[in-house]
JSON list of C-alpha atoms in Angstrom, two decimals:
[
{"chain": "A", "resi": 1, "resn": "UNK", "atom": "CA", "xyz": [28.51, 19.54, -2.99]},
{"chain": "A", "resi": 2, "resn": "UNK", "atom": "CA", "xyz": [28.26, 15.86, -3.82]},
{"chain": "A", "resi": 3, "resn": "UNK", "atom": "CA", "xyz": [31.54, 14.31, -5.05]},
{"chain": "A", "resi": 4, "resn": "UNK", "atom": "CA", "xyz": [32.63, 10.93, -6.46]},
{"chain": "A", "resi": 5, "resn": "UNK", "atom": "CA", "xyz": [33.60, 9.91, -2.96]},
{"chain": "A", "resi": 6, "resn": "UNK", "atom": "CA", "xyz": [29.94, 10.34, -1.88]},
{"chain": "A", "resi": 7, "resn": "UNK", "atom": "CA", "xyz": [28.67, 7.95, -4.43]},
{"chain": "A", "resi": 8, "resn": "UNK", "atom": "CA", "xyz": [27.76, 4.36, -3.36]},
{"chain": "A", "resi": 9, "resn": "UNK", "atom": "CA", "xyz": [27.52, 1.36, -5.61]},
{"chain": "A", "resi": 10, "resn": "UNK", "atom": "CA", "xyz": [24.10, -0.25, -5.96]},
{"chain": "A", "resi": 11, "resn": "UNK", "atom": "CA", "xyz": [23.20, -3.63, -7.52]},
{"chain": "A", "resi": 12, "resn": "UNK", "atom": "CA", "xyz": [21.90, -3.02, -11.01]},
{"chain": "A", "resi": 13, "resn": "UNK", "atom": "CA", "xyz": [18.60, -4.99, -10.30]},
{"chain": "A", "resi": 14, "resn": "UNK", "atom": "CA", "xyz": [17.88, -2.56, -7.46]},
{"chain": "A", "resi": 15, "resn": "UNK", "atom": "CA", "xyz": [18.59, 0.79, -9.00]},
{"chain": "A", "resi": 16, "resn": "UNK", "atom": "CA", "xyz": [14.99, 1.26, -10.27]},
{"chain": "A", "resi": 17, "resn": "UNK", "atom": "CA", "xyz": [14.03, 1.74, -6.68]},
{"chain": "A", "resi": 18, "resn": "UNK", "atom": "CA", "xyz": [15.93, 5.05, -6.63]},
{"chain": "A", "resi": 19, "resn": "UNK", "atom": "CA", "xyz": [14.38, 6.59, -9.64]},
{"chain": "A", "resi": 20, "resn": "UNK", "atom": "CA", "xyz": [10.77, 5.46, -9.75]},
{"chain": "A", "resi": 21, "resn": "UNK", "atom": "CA", "xyz": [8.38, 8.36, -10.14]},
{"chain": "A", "resi": 22, "resn": "UNK", "atom": "CA", "xyz": [6.14, 9.73, -7.54]},
{"chain": "A", "resi": 23, "resn": "UNK", "atom": "CA", "xyz": [5.35, 8.62, -3.99]},
{"chain": "A", "resi": 24, "resn": "UNK", "atom": "CA", "xyz": [3.79, 5.28, -3.15]},
{"chain": "A", "resi": 25, "resn": "UNK", "atom": "CA", "xyz": [0.05, 5.58, -3.16]},
{"chain": "A", "resi": 26, "resn": "UNK", "atom": "CA", "xyz": [-2.79, 3.47, -1.97]},
{"chain": "A", "resi": 27, "resn": "UNK", "atom": "CA", "xyz": [-5.45, 2.59, -4.60]},
{"chain": "A", "resi": 28, "resn": "UNK", "atom": "CA", "xyz": [-8.72, 1.33, -2.97]},
{"chain": "A", "resi": 29, "resn": "UNK", "atom": "CA", "xyz": [-11.36, -0.49, -5.08]},
{"chain": "A", "resi": 30, "resn": "UNK", "atom": "CA", "xyz": [-14.51, -2.49, -4.45]},
{"chain": "A", "resi": 31, "resn": "UNK", "atom": "CA", "xyz": [-15.13, -5.71, -6.45]},
{"chain": "A", "resi": 32, "resn": "UNK", "atom": "CA", "xyz": [-18.49, -7.40, -6.02]},
{"chain": "A", "resi": 33, "resn": "UNK", "atom": "CA", "xyz": [-18.93, -5.70, -2.67]},
{"chain": "A", "resi": 34, "resn": "UNK", "atom": "CA", "xyz": [-15.57, -6.66, -1.30]},
{"chain": "A", "resi": 35, "resn": "UNK", "atom": "CA", "xyz": [-13.15, -3.74, -0.61]},
{"chain": "A", "resi": 36, "resn": "UNK", "atom": "CA", "xyz": [-9.51, -4.00, -1.71]},
{"chain": "A", "resi": 37, "resn": "UNK", "atom": "CA", "xyz": [-6.61, -1.81, -1.27]},
{"chain": "A", "resi": 38, "resn": "UNK", "atom": "CA", "xyz": [-3.11, -1.95, -3.21]},
{"chain": "A", "resi": 39, "resn": "UNK", "atom": "CA", "xyz": [0.03, -0.07, -3.14]},
{"chain": "A", "resi": 40, "resn": "UNK", "atom": "CA", "xyz": [1.25, 1.57, -6.24]},
{"chain": "A", "resi": 41, "resn": "UNK", "atom": "CA", "xyz": [4.62, 3.20, -6.91]},
{"chain": "A", "resi": 42, "resn": "UNK", "atom": "CA", "xyz": [4.22, 3.80, -10.58]},
{"chain": "A", "resi": 43, "resn": "UNK", "atom": "CA", "xyz": [2.14, 7.00, -10.69]},
{"chain": "A", "resi": 44, "resn": "UNK", "atom": "CA", "xyz": [2.43, 10.68, -11.73]},
{"chain": "A", "resi": 45, "resn": "UNK", "atom": "CA", "xyz": [0.49, 13.94, -12.01]},
{"chain": "A", "resi": 46, "resn": "UNK", "atom": "CA", "xyz": [-0.82, 14.34, -15.48]},
{"chain": "A", "resi": 47, "resn": "UNK", "atom": "CA", "xyz": [-2.66, 17.66, -14.88]},
{"chain": "A", "resi": 48, "resn": "UNK", "atom": "CA", "xyz": [-3.03, 19.83, -11.88]},
{"chain": "A", "resi": 49, "resn": "UNK", "atom": "CA", "xyz": [-6.29, 21.60, -12.59]},
{"chain": "A", "resi": 50, "resn": "UNK", "atom": "CA", "xyz": [-8.47, 19.79, -12.49]},
{"chain": "A", "resi": 51, "resn": "UNK", "atom": "CA", "xyz": [-6.27, 17.06, -10.86]},
{"chain": "A", "resi": 52, "resn": "UNK", "atom": "CA", "xyz": [-5.55, 14.07, -13.09]},
{"chain": "A", "resi": 53, "resn": "UNK", "atom": "CA", "xyz": [-3.34, 11.26, -11.81]},
{"chain": "A", "resi": 54, "resn": "UNK", "atom": "CA", "xyz": [-1.89, 8.39, -13.90]},
{"chain": "A", "resi": 55, "resn": "UNK", "atom": "CA", "xyz": [-0.94, 5.10, -12.39]},
{"chain": "A", "resi": 56, "resn": "UNK", "atom": "CA", "xyz": [0.04, 1.74, -13.75]},
{"chain": "A", "resi": 57, "resn": "UNK", "atom": "CA", "xyz": [-2.52, -0.98, -12.92]},
{"chain": "A", "resi": 58, "resn": "UNK", "atom": "CA", "xyz": [-2.79, -3.99, -15.24]},
{"chain": "A", "resi": 59, "resn": "UNK", "atom": "CA", "xyz": [-4.46, -7.46, -15.45]},
{"chain": "A", "resi": 60, "resn": "UNK", "atom": "CA", "xyz": [-1.77, -8.83, -13.21]},
{"chain": "A", "resi": 61, "resn": "UNK", "atom": "CA", "xyz": [-3.12, -6.71, -10.26]},
{"chain": "A", "resi": 62, "resn": "UNK", "atom": "CA", "xyz": [-6.09, -8.02, -8.32]},
{"chain": "A", "resi": 63, "resn": "UNK", "atom": "CA", "xyz": [-7.63, -4.48, -8.31]},
{"chain": "A", "resi": 64, "resn": "UNK", "atom": "CA", "xyz": [-7.68, -4.30, -12.11]},
{"chain": "A", "resi": 65, "resn": "UNK", "atom": "CA", "xyz": [-10.99, -6.20, -12.59]},
{"chain": "A", "resi": 66, "resn": "UNK", "atom": "CA", "xyz": [-12.72, -3.79, -10.06]},
{"chain": "A", "resi": 67, "resn": "UNK", "atom": "CA", "xyz": [-11.47, -0.85, -11.96]},
{"chain": "A", "resi": 68, "resn": "UNK", "atom": "CA", "xyz": [-12.58, -2.25, -15.27]},
{"chain": "A", "resi": 69, "resn": "UNK", "atom": "CA", "xyz": [-16.10, -3.00, -13.88]},
{"chain": "A", "resi": 70, "resn": "UNK", "atom": "CA", "xyz": [-16.71, 0.13, -11.88]},
{"chain": "A", "resi": 71, "resn": "UNK", "atom": "CA", "xyz": [-14.37, 2.76, -13.38]},
{"chain": "A", "resi": 72, "resn": "UNK", "atom": "CA", "xyz": [-13.88, 4.06, -9.88]},
{"chain": "A", "resi": 73, "resn": "UNK", "atom": "CA", "xyz": [-11.23, 4.01, -7.19]},
{"chain": "A", "resi": 74, "resn": "UNK", "atom": "CA", "xyz": [-9.99, 6.21, -4.31]},
{"chain": "A", "resi": 75, "resn": "UNK", "atom": "CA", "xyz": [-6.31, 7.31, -4.25]},
{"chain": "A", "resi": 76, "resn": "UNK", "atom": "CA", "xyz": [-4.61, 8.02, -0.98]},
{"chain": "A", "resi": 77, "resn": "UNK", "atom": "CA", "xyz": [-1.18, 9.32, -0.19]},
{"chain": "A", "resi": 78, "resn": "UNK", "atom": "CA", "xyz": [0.12, 7.65, 3.01]},
{"chain": "A", "resi": 79, "resn": "UNK", "atom": "CA", "xyz": [2.22, 9.57, 5.38]},
{"chain": "A", "resi": 80, "resn": "UNK", "atom": "CA", "xyz": [5.71, 8.42, 6.35]},
{"chain": "A", "resi": 81, "resn": "UNK", "atom": "CA", "xyz": [4.54, 7.13, 9.75]},
{"chain": "A", "resi": 82, "resn": "UNK", "atom": "CA", "xyz": [2.37, 4.58, 7.83]},
{"chain": "A", "resi": 83, "resn": "UNK", "atom": "CA", "xyz": [5.44, 2.96, 6.16]},
{"chain": "A", "resi": 84, "resn": "UNK", "atom": "CA", "xyz": [5.17, -0.34, 7.88]},
{"chain": "A", "resi": 85, "resn": "UNK", "atom": "CA", "xyz": [1.41, -0.66, 7.07]},
{"chain": "A", "resi": 86, "resn": "UNK", "atom": "CA", "xyz": [2.03, 0.32, 3.46]},
{"chain": "A", "resi": 87, "resn": "UNK", "atom": "CA", "xyz": [4.77, -2.41, 3.24]},
{"chain": "A", "resi": 88, "resn": "UNK", "atom": "CA", "xyz": [2.32, -4.96, 4.66]},
{"chain": "A", "resi": 89, "resn": "UNK", "atom": "CA", "xyz": [-0.31, -3.94, 2.25]},
{"chain": "A", "resi": 90, "resn": "UNK", "atom": "CA", "xyz": [2.12, -4.22, -0.59]},
{"chain": "A", "resi": 91, "resn": "UNK", "atom": "CA", "xyz": [3.15, -7.82, 0.52]},
{"chain": "A", "resi": 92, "resn": "UNK", "atom": "CA", "xyz": [-0.25, -9.34, 0.37]},
{"chain": "A", "resi": 93, "resn": "UNK", "atom": "CA", "xyz": [-3.00, -9.61, -2.19]},
{"chain": "A", "resi": 94, "resn": "UNK", "atom": "CA", "xyz": [-6.75, -9.42, -2.04]},
{"chain": "A", "resi": 95, "resn": "UNK", "atom": "CA", "xyz": [-6.89, -12.44, -4.20]},
{"chain": "A", "resi": 96, "resn": "UNK", "atom": "CA", "xyz": [-5.50, -14.54, -1.26]}
]
């Protein structure tokens, strides 16, 4: 059983990391023939049969324009052993 003694303080500007929904996913798109992959931590299952996944991707994301133009992407769920690669993907932009 968890007691008050087990609780640890966290900076308020960091607590969102503890409660974000869903796993980190990789969203792969293609824009004008150039492939792009982005990490996405704001996602959830909307429907199970047939599967429907919602994720937040907006005009601030490099992949957004590709999604608007093609209406297509590939969603992948990386395994734990890919954590370092996923962090590297999240720390760069296809716009660079």
